[in-house]
CSV table of C-alpha atoms in Angstrom, one decimal:
chain,number,residue,atom,x,y,z
M,1,MET,CA,-9.7,-19.9,-14.6
M,2,GLU,CA,-10.8,-17.3,-17.1
M,3,ALA,CA,-7.6,-17.9,-19.0
M,4,LEU,CA,-8.8,-21.5,-19.7
M,5,ALA,CA,-12.0,-20.2,-21.4
M,6,GLY,CA,-10.0,-17.8,-23.5
M,7,PRO,CA,-8.4,-19.9,-26.3
M,8,ARG,CA,-10.7,-21.2,-29.0
M,9,PRO,CA,-11.1,-25.1,-29.2
M,10,ALA,CA,-8.9,-25.2,-32.2
M,11,ASP,CA,-6.0,-23.4,-30.5
M,12,ILE,CA,-5.9,-25.7,-27.4
M,13,PRO,CA,-3.6,-28.4,-28.9
M,14,ALA,CA,-1.0,-25.7,-29.8
M,15,VAL,CA,-1.0,-24.3,-26.3
M,16,VAL,CA,-0.8,-27.8,-24.8
M,17,LYS,CA,2.1,-28.8,-27.0
M,18,GLN,CA,4.4,-26.0,-25.9
M,19,LEU,CA,3.9,-26.4,-22.1
M,20,PRO,CA,6.5,-28.4,-20.1
M,21,HIS,CA,5.2,-31.5,-18.4
M,22,PHE,CA,5.1,-30.3,-14.8
M,23,GLN,CA,2.9,-27.4,-16.0
M,24,LEU,CA,0.6,-29.8,-17.7
M,25,ASP,CA,0.1,-31.5,-14.3
M,26,ILE,CA,-0.8,-28.1,-12.8
M,27,LEU,CA,-3.1,-27.4,-15.7
M,28,MET,CA,-4.9,-30.7,-15.1
M,29,LYS,CA,-5.4,-29.7,-11.4
M,30,PHE,CA,-7.1,-26.5,-12.6
M,31,VAL,CA,-9.3,-28.5,-15.0
M,32,TYR,CA,-10.5,-30.8,-12.3
M,33,ARG,CA,-11.0,-27.9,-9.8
M,34,GLY,CA,-13.1,-26.1,-12.5
M,35,MET,CA,-15.2,-29.2,-13.0
M,36,ALA,CA,-16.0,-29.3,-9.3
M,37,PHE,CA,-18.1,-26.1,-9.9
M,38,PRO,CA,-20.1,-26.8,-13.1
M,39,GLU,CA,-22.3,-23.8,-12.4
M,40,LEU,CA,-19.4,-21.4,-12.5
M,41,TYR,CA,-17.2,-22.8,-15.2
M,42,ASN,CA,-18.1,-24.2,-18.7
M,43,SER,CA,-17.6,-27.9,-18.4
M,44,SER,CA,-17.5,-28.7,-22.1
M,45,VAL,CA,-14.5,-26.4,-22.6
M,46,LEU,CA,-12.8,-28.0,-19.6
M,47,LEU,CA,-13.5,-31.5,-21.0
M,48,THR,CA,-11.8,-30.4,-24.3
M,49,TRP,CA,-8.7,-29.2,-22.3
M,50,HIS,CA,-8.7,-32.5,-20.3
M,51,GLU,CA,-8.8,-34.6,-23.5
M,52,LYS,CA,-6.0,-32.7,-25.1
M,53,VAL,CA,-3.8,-32.8,-22.1
M,54,THR,CA,-4.4,-36.6,-21.6
M,55,GLU,CA,-3.3,-37.1,-25.2
M,56,VAL,CA,0.1,-35.7,-24.3
M,57,THR,CA,0.6,-36.9,-20.8
M,58,GLY,CA,-1.5,-40.1,-20.6
M,59,LEU,CA,-3.1,-41.3,-17.4
M,60,GLY,CA,-0.1,-40.3,-15.2
M,61,SER,CA,-1.2,-36.8,-15.0
M,62,ILE,CA,-4.6,-37.8,-13.7
M,63,VAL,CA,-3.0,-40.0,-11.0
M,64,ARG,CA,-0.7,-37.1,-10.1
M,65,VAL,CA,-3.7,-34.8,-9.6
M,66,MET,CA,-5.1,-37.3,-7.1
M,67,SER,CA,-2.0,-38.2,-5.2
M,68,ASP,CA,-0.3,-34.8,-5.0
M,69,ARG,CA,-0.6,-33.1,-1.6
M,70,LEU,CA,-0.4,-29.6,-3.1
M,71,THR,CA,-3.9,-28.9,-4.3
M,72,VAL,CA,-4.9,-25.9,-6.4
C,1,MET,CA,-7.1,-48.4,-9.3
C,2,CYS,CA,-4.0,-49.3,-7.4
C,3,LEU,CA,-5.4,-50.4,-4.0
C,4,GLU,CA,-3.4,-52.1,-1.3
C,5,ASN,CA,-4.3,-53.6,2.0
C,6,PHE,CA,-4.2,-51.1,4.8
C,7,SER,CA,-5.1,-52.1,8.3
C,8,SER,CA,-6.7,-49.4,10.4
C,9,GLN,CA,-4.2,-47.3,12.3
C,10,VAL,CA,-6.7,-46.2,14.9
C,11,VAL,CA,-8.1,-49.6,16.1
C,12,GLU,CA,-6.0,-52.6,16.4
C,13,ARG,CA,-6.7,-55.6,14.2
C,14,HIS,CA,-9.4,-53.7,12.2
C,15,ASN,CA,-9.4,-53.3,8.5
C,16,LYS,CA,-11.8,-50.7,7.3
C,17,PRO,CA,-12.2,-48.9,3.9
C,18,GLU,CA,-10.4,-45.7,4.7
C,19,ILE,CA,-12.6,-43.6,2.4
C,20,GLU,CA,-15.6,-44.6,4.6
C,21,ALA,CA,-13.9,-44.4,8.0
C,22,GLN,CA,-11.8,-41.3,7.1
C,23,THR,CA,-9.7,-41.8,10.3
C,24,THR,CA,-6.2,-41.0,8.9
C,25,LYS,CA,-5.9,-38.0,6.6
C,26,GLU,CA,-2.6,-39.4,5.0
C,27,ALA,CA,-4.5,-42.4,3.6
C,28,LEU,CA,-6.9,-40.2,1.6
C,29,LEU,CA,-6.2,-38.8,-1.9
C,30,THR,CA,-7.8,-35.7,-3.4
C,31,PRO,CA,-11.4,-36.2,-4.5
C,32,VAL,CA,-11.9,-35.5,-8.2
C,33,GLN,CA,-15.2,-34.4,-9.7
C,34,ILE,CA,-15.9,-34.7,-13.4
C,35,SER,CA,-19.0,-32.9,-14.7
C,36,ARG,CA,-20.5,-32.6,-18.1
C,37,ASN,CA,-22.9,-29.9,-16.8
C,38,GLU,CA,-24.8,-29.2,-13.6
C,39,ASN,CA,-27.1,-32.2,-13.8
C,40,GLU,CA,-24.5,-34.8,-14.7
C,41,LYS,CA,-21.5,-35.4,-12.5
C,42,VAL,CA,-19.2,-38.1,-11.2
C,43,LEU,CA,-17.3,-37.8,-8.0
C,44,VAL,CA,-14.3,-40.1,-7.5
C,45,GLU,CA,-12.8,-40.2,-4.0
C,46,PRO,CA,-9.7,-42.4,-3.8
C,47,SER,CA,-7.9,-43.6,-0.8
C,48,ILE,CA,-5.1,-46.1,-0.1
C,49,ASN,CA,-7.4,-49.1,0.2
C,50,SER,CA,-10.7,-48.1,-1.3
C,51,ILE,CA,-12.4,-45.9,-4.0
C,52,ARG,CA,-15.8,-44.4,-3.8
C,53,ILE,CA,-17.5,-43.5,-7.1
C,54,SER,CA,-20.7,-41.4,-6.9
C,55,ILE,CA,-22.8,-40.7,-10.0
C,56,LYS,CA,-25.5,-38.2,-10.5
C,57,ILE,CA,-27.9,-39.4,-13.2
C,58,LYS,CA,-29.4,-36.8,-15.6
C,59,GLN,CA,-33.0,-36.2,-14.7
C,60,ALA,CA,-34.9,-33.8,-16.9
C,61,ASP,CA,-38.3,-33.6,-15.3
C,62,ASP,CA,-40.3,-34.6,-12.3
C,63,LEU,CA,-41.3,-38.0,-13.7
C,64,GLU,CA,-37.7,-38.9,-14.3
C,65,ARG,CA,-36.7,-37.7,-10.9
C,66,ILE,CA,-39.3,-40.1,-9.3
C,67,LEU,CA,-38.4,-43.0,-11.5
C,68,CYS,CA,-34.7,-42.5,-10.8
C,69,ALA,CA,-35.2,-42.3,-7.1
C,70,THR,CA,-37.4,-45.4,-7.0
C,71,PHE,CA,-35.1,-47.4,-9.3
C,72,THR,CA,-31.9,-46.5,-7.5
C,73,ARG,CA,-33.6,-47.3,-4.1
C,74,PHE,CA,-34.6,-50.7,-5.5
C,75,LEU,CA,-31.0,-51.4,-6.6
C,76,MET,CA,-29.5,-50.2,-3.4
C,77,MET,CA,-31.7,-52.3,-1.2
C,78,ARG,CA,-30.2,-55.3,-3.1
C,79,ALA,CA,-26.7,-53.9,-2.8
C,80,GLU,CA,-25.3,-57.2,-1.4
C,81,ASN,CA,-25.9,-59.0,-4.7
C,82,PHE,CA,-23.9,-56.3,-6.6
C,83,VAL,CA,-21.0,-56.5,-4.2
C,84,VAL,CA,-19.5,-53.1,-5.1
C,85,LEU,CA,-22.7,-51.1,-4.8
C,86,ARG,CA,-23.1,-48.8,-1.7
C,87,ARG,CA,-26.3,-49.0,0.3
C,88,LYS,CA,-26.7,-45.3,0.5
C,89,ALA,CA,-25.7,-42.8,-2.1
C,90,ILE,CA,-23.5,-39.8,-1.1
C,91,LYS,CA,-25.4,-36.6,-0.5
C,92,GLY,CA,-26.0,-34.8,-3.8
C,93,TYR,CA,-25.6,-37.9,-6.0
C,94,ASP,CA,-28.0,-40.7,-7.0
C,95,ILE,CA,-25.9,-43.8,-6.8
C,96,SER,CA,-22.5,-44.8,-5.2
C,97,PHE,CA,-20.0,-47.6,-5.6
C,98,LEU,CA,-17.4,-48.7,-3.1
C,99,ILE,CA,-14.5,-50.7,-4.4
C,100,THR,CA,-12.0,-52.0,-1.8
C,101,ASN,CA,-8.6,-53.7,-2.2
C,102,PHE,CA,-10.3,-57.0,-1.4
C,103,HIS,CA,-12.5,-56.6,-4.5
C,104,THR,CA,-9.5,-55.8,-6.7
C,105,GLU,CA,-7.7,-58.8,-5.3
C,106,GLN,CA,-10.6,-61.1,-6.2
C,107,MET,CA,-11.7,-59.5,-9.5
C,108,TYR,CA,-10.0,-58.1,-12.6
C,109,LYS,CA,-9.7,-54.3,-12.4
C,110,HIS,CA,-10.6,-53.7,-16.0
C,111,LYS,CA,-13.6,-55.9,-15.6
C,112,LEU,CA,-14.7,-53.8,-12.6
C,113,VAL,CA,-14.5,-50.7,-14.7
C,114,ASP,CA,-16.4,-52.3,-17.5
C,115,PHE,CA,-19.0,-53.4,-15.0
C,116,ILE,CA,-19.6,-49.9,-13.7
C,117,ILE,CA,-19.8,-48.5,-17.2
C,118,GLN,CA,-22.2,-51.2,-18.3
C,119,PHE,CA,-24.3,-50.8,-15.1
C,120,MET,CA,-24.8,-47.1,-15.7
C,121,GLU,CA,-25.7,-47.6,-19.3
C,122,GLU,CA,-28.3,-50.2,-18.4
C,123,VAL,CA,-29.7,-48.0,-15.6
C,124,ASP,CA,-30.1,-45.2,-18.1
C,125,LYS,CA,-31.8,-47.5,-20.6
C,126,GLU,CA,-34.2,-48.9,-18.0
C,127,ILE,CA,-35.2,-45.4,-16.8
C,128,SER,CA,-36.0,-44.2,-20.3
C,129,GLU,CA,-37.9,-47.5,-21.0
C,130,MET,CA,-39.9,-47.1,-17.8
C,131,LYS,CA,-40.7,-43.5,-18.7
C,132,LEU,CA,-42.0,-44.5,-22.1
C,133,SER,CA,-44.1,-47.3,-20.7
C,134,ILE,CA,-45.6,-45.0,-18.0
C,135,ASN,CA,-46.6,-42.4,-20.6
C,136,ALA,CA,-48.1,-45.0,-22.9
C,137,ARG,CA,-50.1,-46.6,-20.1
C,138,ALA,CA,-51.3,-43.3,-18.8
C,139,ARG,CA,-52.5,-42.4,-22.3
C,140,ILE,CA,-54.4,-45.6,-22.6
C,141,VAL,CA,-56.0,-45.3,-19.2
C,142,ALA,CA,-57.0,-41.7,-19.8
C,143,GLU,CA,-58.5,-42.6,-23.2
C,144,SER,CA,-60.6,-45.4,-21.9
C,145,TYR,CA,-61.7,-43.5,-18.9
C,146,LEU,CA,-62.7,-40.4,-20.8
C,147,GLN,CA,-64.5,-42.5,-23.5
C,148,GLN,CA,-67.5,-42.8,-21.2
C,149,PHE,CA,-67.9,-39.0,-21.2
C,150,SER,CA,-67.8,-38.5,-24.9
């Protein structure tokens, strides 16, 4: 989770672009897991990640987070 | 919001929203929480035939807390008129919606989403309006009362 807070907001699109799709799904799972604990993790950074990943994958990745049995 | 009809697997001939009954674990999907910060969050709990959406409204001070509690209680008592509103909010949140497959069959899904968004915007507007009017009234009352001592 600390790795998500590492890159600056400008670098996030570059990171998202070079990840394969199934890893983007896992990334979304981490984003949602992090948002479940707003007091521990910075939600605004997580929201930026979420936006950039949805630009690439669309709504499918959000649906996959909800329906997948393997949770993070 | 892909909800389909799902009769209860536990009791014959019953059809309950699985997210409320929580009888069969396979019918439930992972709950997802979206939070802007600690004071504002939205919890979405999906299942095969129903979705529960709980929202925590931002409350900055005691007055807003009281206003929010009174207003949401007012709305929730009249939950029948709103159809998708839940009579009691989930613990930790201010207001909850329950959408079942029967609702999506009768109403447009995108309209349901629009309704919820508009509803929350109006609730926020009303609460800030009420706060302003309370402060204005309090100021007028205090002024006229303390006039007699000046």
